[in-house]
Amino acid sequence: MAEAAKINRLNMTEKEYDGAPSTMCKGCGHDAISASVQRAYWESSIDPRKVVKLSGIGCSSKTPAYFMSQSFGFNAVHGRMSAVATGANLANHTLMPIGVSGDGDTSAIGLGNFCHMMRRNVNITYIIENNGVYGLTKGQFSATADVGSVMKGGKVNDIPAIDLAELAITLGATYIARSFSGDRKQLAPLVQGALAHKGSAILDVISPCVTFNNHEGSTKSLKYVKGHLDPIHDLDFVPPYENIEADYDEGTDHEVKMHDGSRIVLHKLGKDYDPTNKANAIQAIHASIAEGKFLTGLIFYNPNRKSFTDELGLCDMPLADLGQDMLQPPVEALERINSDLMK
Amino acid sequence: MLDTPLINDLSICVATENGSGSASSNNILFKAIFKMGIPCSSKNMFPSNIQGLPTWYQIRANADGYLSRKDVIDVMVMFNDATAAKDIYRVRDGGIILYDDSTPLSPTLKRDGVQYIGFPANKLVAKLVPASPLRAKQRNMVYVGALAYLFGIDMSVIKAVLEDTFGKKPAVIESNLVCIDAGYQYCKEQNFKQNIARLEPIPNGNKGKIITEGNTAAAIGAVYGGASVICWYPITPSSSLAESMEYYLPRLRKQVDGKKAYAIVQAEDEIASASMIVGAGWAGARSMTSTSGPGVSLMNESIGLAYYAEIPCVFFIIQRGGPSTGLPTRTQQADISLMYGASHGDTRHILLIPHDMNSCFDFARQSFNYADRFQAPVFVAMDLDLGMNLWSSEPLKLNAEQYDWGKRLSAQDLDEWTKAGKKFRRYFDQDGDGIPYRTVPGNENRLASFFTRGSGHDADAKYSEDEHDYKYILDRLKKKHDTARKFVPKPIIEKERGVKTGIICYGSSYEPVREARDRLKARGLKTNHMLIRALPLTSEVRDFIAEHDTVYLVEQNRDAQMAAIIKDEMPELGAKLTSILVYNGLPVTAGEVVQQIFEAAKTAKTA
Ligand SMILES: Cc1ncc(C[n+]2csc(CCOP(=O)(O)OP(=O)(O)O)c2C)c(N)n1
Ligand code: SF4
């Protein structure tokens, strides 16, 4: 007899959190992230109808369509999701927004809006699917590409990368974590934590692009195995890959072999790490960069700062639900205005 | 008694430097004339700078109630040395130049045919006000007194204005009054005379009237219209609209528990403010922004998104001089085509075009109904002249029209639909009017949710690049635009049988054209008139042009943008249109319109 599907506190199976079939390349880290996100919502027993999924433009930004079909979704324009989400949050602060974005979307065109969203501490779970390249436009550098990264055509990146986690801490976001797409065990709980957090929760998730992240010298993908990916240089053949999994203990390092044979080192924060200390958090990021590692785990957490809508003091009922009786001032008020304007 | 041929018909121009505090003295002068019951208007011509550049404030007092900028200047208060050499030539023959003779006037600043009245403003103020930065400001009060004496404004009226303005600060009233009185008394002692005009009180002349700016009227309208998410980025001449909302919202939309039934956010830039209102409109709030040309340029991508994804939101555009940073503090109507076709691809938008204070208020309020009804971005197209100058007006009136939320389905609506066997298809033309039904996030019916995107989608909001799906949506959007044609405010038409010449205008050109028509009539040319109040164009526009032999279309831009839209949509009528274009950045005068129409008529005859 088949085992009965597990249900959560809302009596829902994980299947009920499914979205449309993915159109990512086979093995793309983004799909693994969608799976963790879906798992986190299900585990947290969050009603998908209370969730709004927002994104910009890019491969990563397509992914909200691939989980939780019962939620309202919004694929906005390139780089503007943070501002669109801010507006949606103002209109209805009772909804739970999740933003999914690429490193191009967030760290280049959308950097300004992203910064200001964090500065305001807008209540959102914001996931950056960070592959160091522009996937959808076929492999250009993003602003998170490391110095020395080489593009397919041989162009070398010589401008330092933006570290989005560090930036997020500096600008006032209140829950900042980093993880790896294939590390479900770490990622899903980090997403769950973000969902429970009220304020800007930023998850910078390293997510290998199987198709374009094939350059040498990148700390996200070290050595391209010659010959292996040749087919994609001509035609538009994209070879299928298996998703890369990572499972390792807190406080330890873990080397991940990427699709192209390159390796990156992840370092998981241990139990002794205190995420509420801002200076320490920034220090820890700097130290890991110096060691050529990616720090993963909950890097910074501030539960005390009010979210944007709380700070604004909005009424309990969503602005979107206010009727004419609540919105239109009385006629007598207009009479008073008129008499003030007679002076 | 002065020998005064003109009663209550006077244009005063005050030339000063910005940052010198002349705004308050000009305001007092203007309000005193208003309080006397004389119809009056003011035009502030100011530089894009904070201190030290030339600024002119032109007041027109006119018993016949013409409010446009007068073509000639009767009295120039020549208080800015930097522009004096030019300013003396701005005064009409026989007019007056009032200047500060604390130091002798350079002979190069003398001109025949005008009357010079010098008085020692600096010296007077030096006696009254201790040396302080305030002294320069108080110097301006002195010309208020001088003008009051020369033209017959009673000091008691000025006192009343000061009390209205500074009621809670008796010391301020007193210090201003002392300086104004010094100017008045000096001119009286010298027994100065002038022979050009006199202001006389008109009892009840402005009874019930208000004075306000279009930006204020529109801000109040937006509050009454239910704007609840307001995101903006500062830019002249639109900032005062959002700032007015900051002022009025807490006062007008009070919540018992002190919490806010609105959110107003100064965004990081226009891309953000437009994106925010798109997000808010999508999530179901009445959302708006205010900006002007350069801001619209930055907002273009979001405007296209709102159009294609069919999201209600309102853009208040206060036009100024372009291109680029152009003349940021001058007035134009040169962003009409930018607004009408904002964004890329085939886009067409709804524009509401107010022309006076009440329509600024009304259209601001109604714009949210249009946005919700048509699930589209809606533009309220104003300009600096309307937005930032003071206009006397009938009081703002609230019409009884109820909020229209458009085809927005609640969870219960969807239940009923389901029972009736009807399906919710987000982008499907259920009613044949091009307008689909929508649900907003938070609707808990299981069938409510859909995925919004600016990329190709089918009638069910599913991602699609299918050629038929794409064309279906584009054609439906066109149909929706055509439906809007029937709903937008119709033009106001004034016509008499048998008159074969028409004049069309829109927005702030209305007032000068109204006056120009009276002048043309006095000179033997009767005209009919149509005031366009919206885009898309309605059928009345076609009829009006068709009914006339010649139609003059007055616009404040170089390229005849509205004419181009008309010619594009009604090519068969294009030949009847003659454009009258005024685009020097200053508010149009009736004289400019009259002169250009006569010249055009002459050319047509000789051609
Ligand atoms: C205004 C604008 N500029 C450029 C583009 C083209 N564009 C589409 S996706 C993309 C980059 C996507 O990269 P990233 O955000 O890193 O996502 P990924 O595809 O790598 O997941 C760009 C530049 C666009 N859609 N809009
Ligand atoms: S191009 Fe890269 S980022 Fe885009 S779907 Fe393929 S693997 Fe993923």
PDB file of C-alpha atoms in Angstrom, chain A residues 6-142:
ATOM      1  CA  LYS A   6       2.318  13.754   4.714  1.00  0.00           C
ATOM      2  CA  ILE A   7       0.193  16.752   5.575  1.00  0.00           C
ATOM      3  CA  ASN A   8       1.029  19.954   7.404  1.00  0.00           C
ATOM      4  CA  ARG A   9      -0.941  21.885  10.028  1.00  0.00           C
ATOM      5  CA  LEU A  10      -3.210  23.271   7.307  1.00  0.00           C
ATOM      6  CA  ASN A  11      -4.015  19.730   6.198  1.00  0.00           C
ATOM      7  CA  MET A  12      -2.154  20.317   2.985  1.00  0.00           C
ATOM      8  CA  THR A  13       0.273  18.048   1.235  1.00  0.00           C
ATOM      9  CA  GLU A  14       3.512  19.411  -0.136  1.00  0.00           C
ATOM     10  CA  LYS A  15       2.124  18.703  -3.595  1.00  0.00           C
ATOM     11  CA  GLU A  16      -0.493  21.372  -3.001  1.00  0.00           C
ATOM     12  CA  TYR A  17       2.377  23.864  -2.855  1.00  0.00           C
ATOM     13  CA  ASP A  18       3.420  22.985  -6.390  1.00  0.00           C
ATOM     14  CA  GLY A  19       3.667  25.481  -9.194  1.00  0.00           C
ATOM     15  CA  ALA A  20       3.835  25.235 -12.949  1.00  0.00           C
ATOM     16  CA  PRO A  21       6.491  22.934 -14.459  1.00  0.00           C
ATOM     17  CA  SER A  22       9.894  24.609 -14.501  1.00  0.00           C
ATOM     18  CA  THR A  23      11.493  25.781 -17.709  1.00  0.00           C
ATOM     19  CA  MET A  24      14.990  26.141 -16.245  1.00  0.00           C
ATOM     20  CA  CYS A  25      17.900  24.242 -17.768  1.00  0.00           C
ATOM     21  CA  LYS A  26      18.165  20.769 -16.306  1.00  0.00           C
ATOM     22  CA  GLY A  27      20.304  20.931 -13.180  1.00  0.00           C
ATOM     23  CA  CYS A  28      20.044  24.716 -12.725  1.00  0.00           C
ATOM     24  CA  GLY A  29      20.540  25.706  -9.110  1.00  0.00           C
ATOM     25  CA  HIS A  30      17.399  27.859  -9.301  1.00  0.00           C
ATOM     26  CA  ASP A  31      15.182  24.756  -9.421  1.00  0.00           C
ATOM     27  CA  ALA A  32      16.782  23.391  -6.282  1.00  0.00           C
ATOM     28  CA  ILE A  33      16.070  26.702  -4.558  1.00  0.00           C
ATOM     29  CA  SER A  34      12.420  26.577  -5.646  1.00  0.00           C
ATOM     30  CA  ALA A  35      12.203  23.127  -4.082  1.00  0.00           C
ATOM     31  CA  SER A  36      13.612  24.383  -0.786  1.00  0.00           C
ATOM     32  CA  VAL A  37      11.321  27.391  -0.831  1.00  0.00           C
ATOM     33  CA  GLN A  38       8.320  25.200  -1.443  1.00  0.00           C
ATOM     34  CA  ARG A  39       9.387  22.864   1.344  1.00  0.00           C
ATOM     35  CA  ALA A  40       9.813  25.800   3.732  1.00  0.00           C
ATOM     36  CA  TYR A  41       6.312  27.131   3.102  1.00  0.00           C
ATOM     37  CA  TRP A  42       4.844  23.720   3.518  1.00  0.00           C
ATOM     38  CA  GLU A  43       6.818  22.990   6.656  1.00  0.00           C
ATOM     39  CA  SER A  44       5.784  26.343   8.107  1.00  0.00           C
ATOM     40  CA  SER A  45       2.161  25.626   7.229  1.00  0.00           C
ATOM     41  CA  ILE A  46       1.712  28.946   5.498  1.00  0.00           C
ATOM     42  CA  ASP A  47      -1.456  29.384   3.502  1.00  0.00           C
ATOM     43  CA  PRO A  48      -0.310  30.004  -0.088  1.00  0.00           C
ATOM     44  CA  ARG A  49      -3.225  32.366  -0.539  1.00  0.00           C
ATOM     45  CA  LYS A  50      -1.637  34.721   1.970  1.00  0.00           C
ATOM     46  CA  VAL A  51       1.573  34.849  -0.031  1.00  0.00           C
ATOM     47  CA  VAL A  52       2.455  37.165  -2.911  1.00  0.00           C
ATOM     48  CA  LYS A  53       5.413  36.154  -5.055  1.00  0.00           C
ATOM     49  CA  LEU A  54       7.277  38.917  -6.804  1.00  0.00           C
ATOM     50  CA  SER A  55      10.278  39.003  -9.061  1.00  0.00           C
ATOM     51  CA  GLY A  56      12.054  41.016 -11.715  1.00  0.00           C
ATOM     52  CA  ILE A  57      13.372  39.642 -14.997  1.00  0.00           C
ATOM     53  CA  GLY A  58      15.910  36.864 -15.473  1.00  0.00           C
ATOM     54  CA  CYS A  59      15.955  33.080 -15.248  1.00  0.00           C
ATOM     55  CA  SER A  60      15.726  33.347 -11.478  1.00  0.00           C
ATOM     56  CA  SER A  61      12.873  35.794 -11.718  1.00  0.00           C
ATOM     57  CA  LYS A  62      10.834  33.245 -13.642  1.00  0.00           C
ATOM     58  CA  THR A  63      10.913  30.780 -10.800  1.00  0.00           C
ATOM     59  CA  PRO A  64       8.033  32.132  -8.671  1.00  0.00           C
ATOM     60  CA  ALA A  65       5.789  30.607 -11.311  1.00  0.00           C
ATOM     61  CA  TYR A  66       7.236  27.196 -10.401  1.00  0.00           C
ATOM     62  CA  PHE A  67       6.055  27.006  -6.815  1.00  0.00           C
ATOM     63  CA  MET A  68       2.767  27.704  -5.080  1.00  0.00           C
ATOM     64  CA  SER A  69       0.273  28.233  -7.903  1.00  0.00           C
ATOM     65  CA  GLN A  70      -2.317  29.282  -5.381  1.00  0.00           C
ATOM     66  CA  SER A  71      -0.420  32.466  -4.563  1.00  0.00           C
ATOM     67  CA  PHE A  72      -0.698  35.658  -6.559  1.00  0.00           C
ATOM     68  CA  GLY A  73       2.467  36.202  -8.569  1.00  0.00           C
ATOM     69  CA  PHE A  74       4.012  39.207 -10.227  1.00  0.00           C
ATOM     70  CA  ASN A  75       6.886  39.126 -12.684  1.00  0.00           C
ATOM     71  CA  ALA A  76       7.692  42.850 -12.859  1.00  0.00           C
ATOM     72  CA  VAL A  77      10.363  44.528 -14.975  1.00  0.00           C
ATOM     73  CA  HIS A  78      14.105  44.017 -14.698  1.00  0.00           C
ATOM     74  CA  GLY A  79      15.494  45.156 -11.373  1.00  0.00           C
ATOM     75  CA  ARG A  80      12.375  46.801 -10.010  1.00  0.00           C
ATOM     76  CA  MET A  81      10.925  44.049  -7.882  1.00  0.00           C
ATOM     77  CA  SER A  82      12.064  45.618  -4.612  1.00  0.00           C
ATOM     78  CA  ALA A  83      10.085  48.778  -5.359  1.00  0.00           C
ATOM     79  CA  VAL A  84       7.071  46.898  -6.728  1.00  0.00           C
ATOM     80  CA  ALA A  85       7.086  44.728  -3.610  1.00  0.00           C
ATOM     81  CA  THR A  86       7.342  47.820  -1.419  1.00  0.00           C
ATOM     82  CA  GLY A  87       4.209  49.198  -3.080  1.00  0.00           C
ATOM     83  CA  ALA A  88       2.335  45.920  -2.762  1.00  0.00           C
ATOM     84  CA  ASN A  89       3.348  45.727   0.880  1.00  0.00           C
ATOM     85  CA  LEU A  90       1.968  49.214   1.505  1.00  0.00           C
ATOM     86  CA  ALA A  91      -1.294  48.330  -0.207  1.00  0.00           C
ATOM     87  CA  ASN A  92      -1.759  45.178   1.831  1.00  0.00           C
ATOM     88  CA  HIS A  93       0.581  44.632   4.745  1.00  0.00           C
ATOM     89  CA  THR A  94      -1.274  41.502   5.824  1.00  0.00           C
ATOM     90  CA  LEU A  95       0.084  39.547   2.863  1.00  0.00           C
ATOM     91  CA  MET A  96       3.444  37.784   3.042  1.00  0.00           C
ATOM     92  CA  PRO A  97       5.669  38.838   0.161  1.00  0.00           C
ATOM     93  CA  ILE A  98       8.456  36.696  -1.201  1.00  0.00           C
ATOM     94  CA  GLY A  99      10.783  38.227  -3.753  1.00  0.00           C
ATOM     95  CA  VAL A 100      12.970  36.113  -6.001  1.00  0.00           C
ATOM     96  CA  SER A 101      15.691  37.812  -7.953  1.00  0.00           C
ATOM     97  CA  GLY A 102      18.922  37.221  -9.797  1.00  0.00           C
ATOM     98  CA  ASP A 103      22.293  38.715  -9.019  1.00  0.00           C
ATOM     99  CA  GLY A 104      21.999  40.776 -12.208  1.00  0.00           C
ATOM    100  CA  ASP A 105      18.506  41.893 -11.327  1.00  0.00           C
ATOM    101  CA  THR A 106      19.472  42.821  -7.776  1.00  0.00           C
ATOM    102  CA  SER A 107      23.089  43.894  -7.834  1.00  0.00           C
ATOM    103  CA  ALA A 108      23.168  45.868 -11.083  1.00  0.00           C
ATOM    104  CA  ILE A 109      20.027  47.433 -12.555  1.00  0.00           C
ATOM    105  CA  GLY A 110      18.043  47.080  -9.356  1.00  0.00           C
ATOM    106  CA  LEU A 111      20.739  47.897  -6.844  1.00  0.00           C
ATOM    107  CA  GLY A 112      19.344  51.290  -5.881  1.00  0.00           C
ATOM    108  CA  ASN A 113      15.818  50.066  -5.310  1.00  0.00           C
ATOM    109  CA  PHE A 114      17.139  47.005  -3.463  1.00  0.00           C
ATOM    110  CA  CYS A 115      19.217  49.185  -1.144  1.00  0.00           C
ATOM    111  CA  HIS A 116      16.277  51.409  -0.326  1.00  0.00           C
ATOM    112  CA  MET A 117      13.994  48.473   0.299  1.00  0.00           C
ATOM    113  CA  MET A 118      16.444  47.239   2.938  1.00  0.00           C
ATOM    114  CA  ARG A 119      16.927  50.716   4.312  1.00  0.00           C
ATOM    115  CA  ARG A 120      13.183  50.840   4.883  1.00  0.00           C
ATOM    116  CA  ASN A 121      13.184  47.299   6.273  1.00  0.00           C
ATOM    117  CA  VAL A 122      10.226  46.348   4.098  1.00  0.00           C
ATOM    118  CA  ASN A 123       8.714  43.111   5.315  1.00  0.00           C
ATOM    119  CA  ILE A 124       9.764  40.576   2.685  1.00  0.00           C
ATOM    120  CA  THR A 125      11.617  37.332   2.181  1.00  0.00           C
ATOM    121  CA  TYR A 126      14.048  38.232  -0.572  1.00  0.00           C
ATOM    122  CA  ILE A 127      15.987  35.468  -2.256  1.00  0.00           C
ATOM    123  CA  ILE A 128      18.887  36.215  -4.542  1.00  0.00           C
ATOM    124  CA  GLU A 129      19.677  33.313  -6.792  1.00  0.00           C
ATOM    125  CA  ASN A 130      23.302  34.203  -7.192  1.00  0.00           C
ATOM    126  CA  ASN A 131      25.163  32.621 -10.097  1.00  0.00           C
ATOM    127  CA  GLY A 132      27.589  35.413 -10.882  1.00  0.00           C
ATOM    128  CA  VAL A 133      26.270  35.692 -14.439  1.00  0.00           C
ATOM    129  CA  TYR A 134      23.318  36.899 -16.400  1.00  0.00           C
ATOM    130  CA  GLY A 135      21.647  33.644 -17.320  1.00  0.00           C
ATOM    131  CA  LEU A 136      18.723  34.772 -19.420  1.00  0.00           C
ATOM    132  CA  THR A 137      20.783  37.074 -21.619  1.00  0.00           C
ATOM    133  CA  LYS A 138      23.360  34.344 -22.065  1.00  0.00           C
ATOM    134  CA  GLY A 139      26.322  34.685 -19.866  1.00  0.00           C
ATOM    135  CA  GLN A 140      27.437  38.279 -19.295  1.00  0.00           C
ATOM    136  CA  PHE A 141      29.103  39.154 -15.988  1.00  0.00           C
ATOM    137  CA  SER A 142      26.967  40.299 -13.133  1.00  0.00           C
TER     138      SER A 142
END
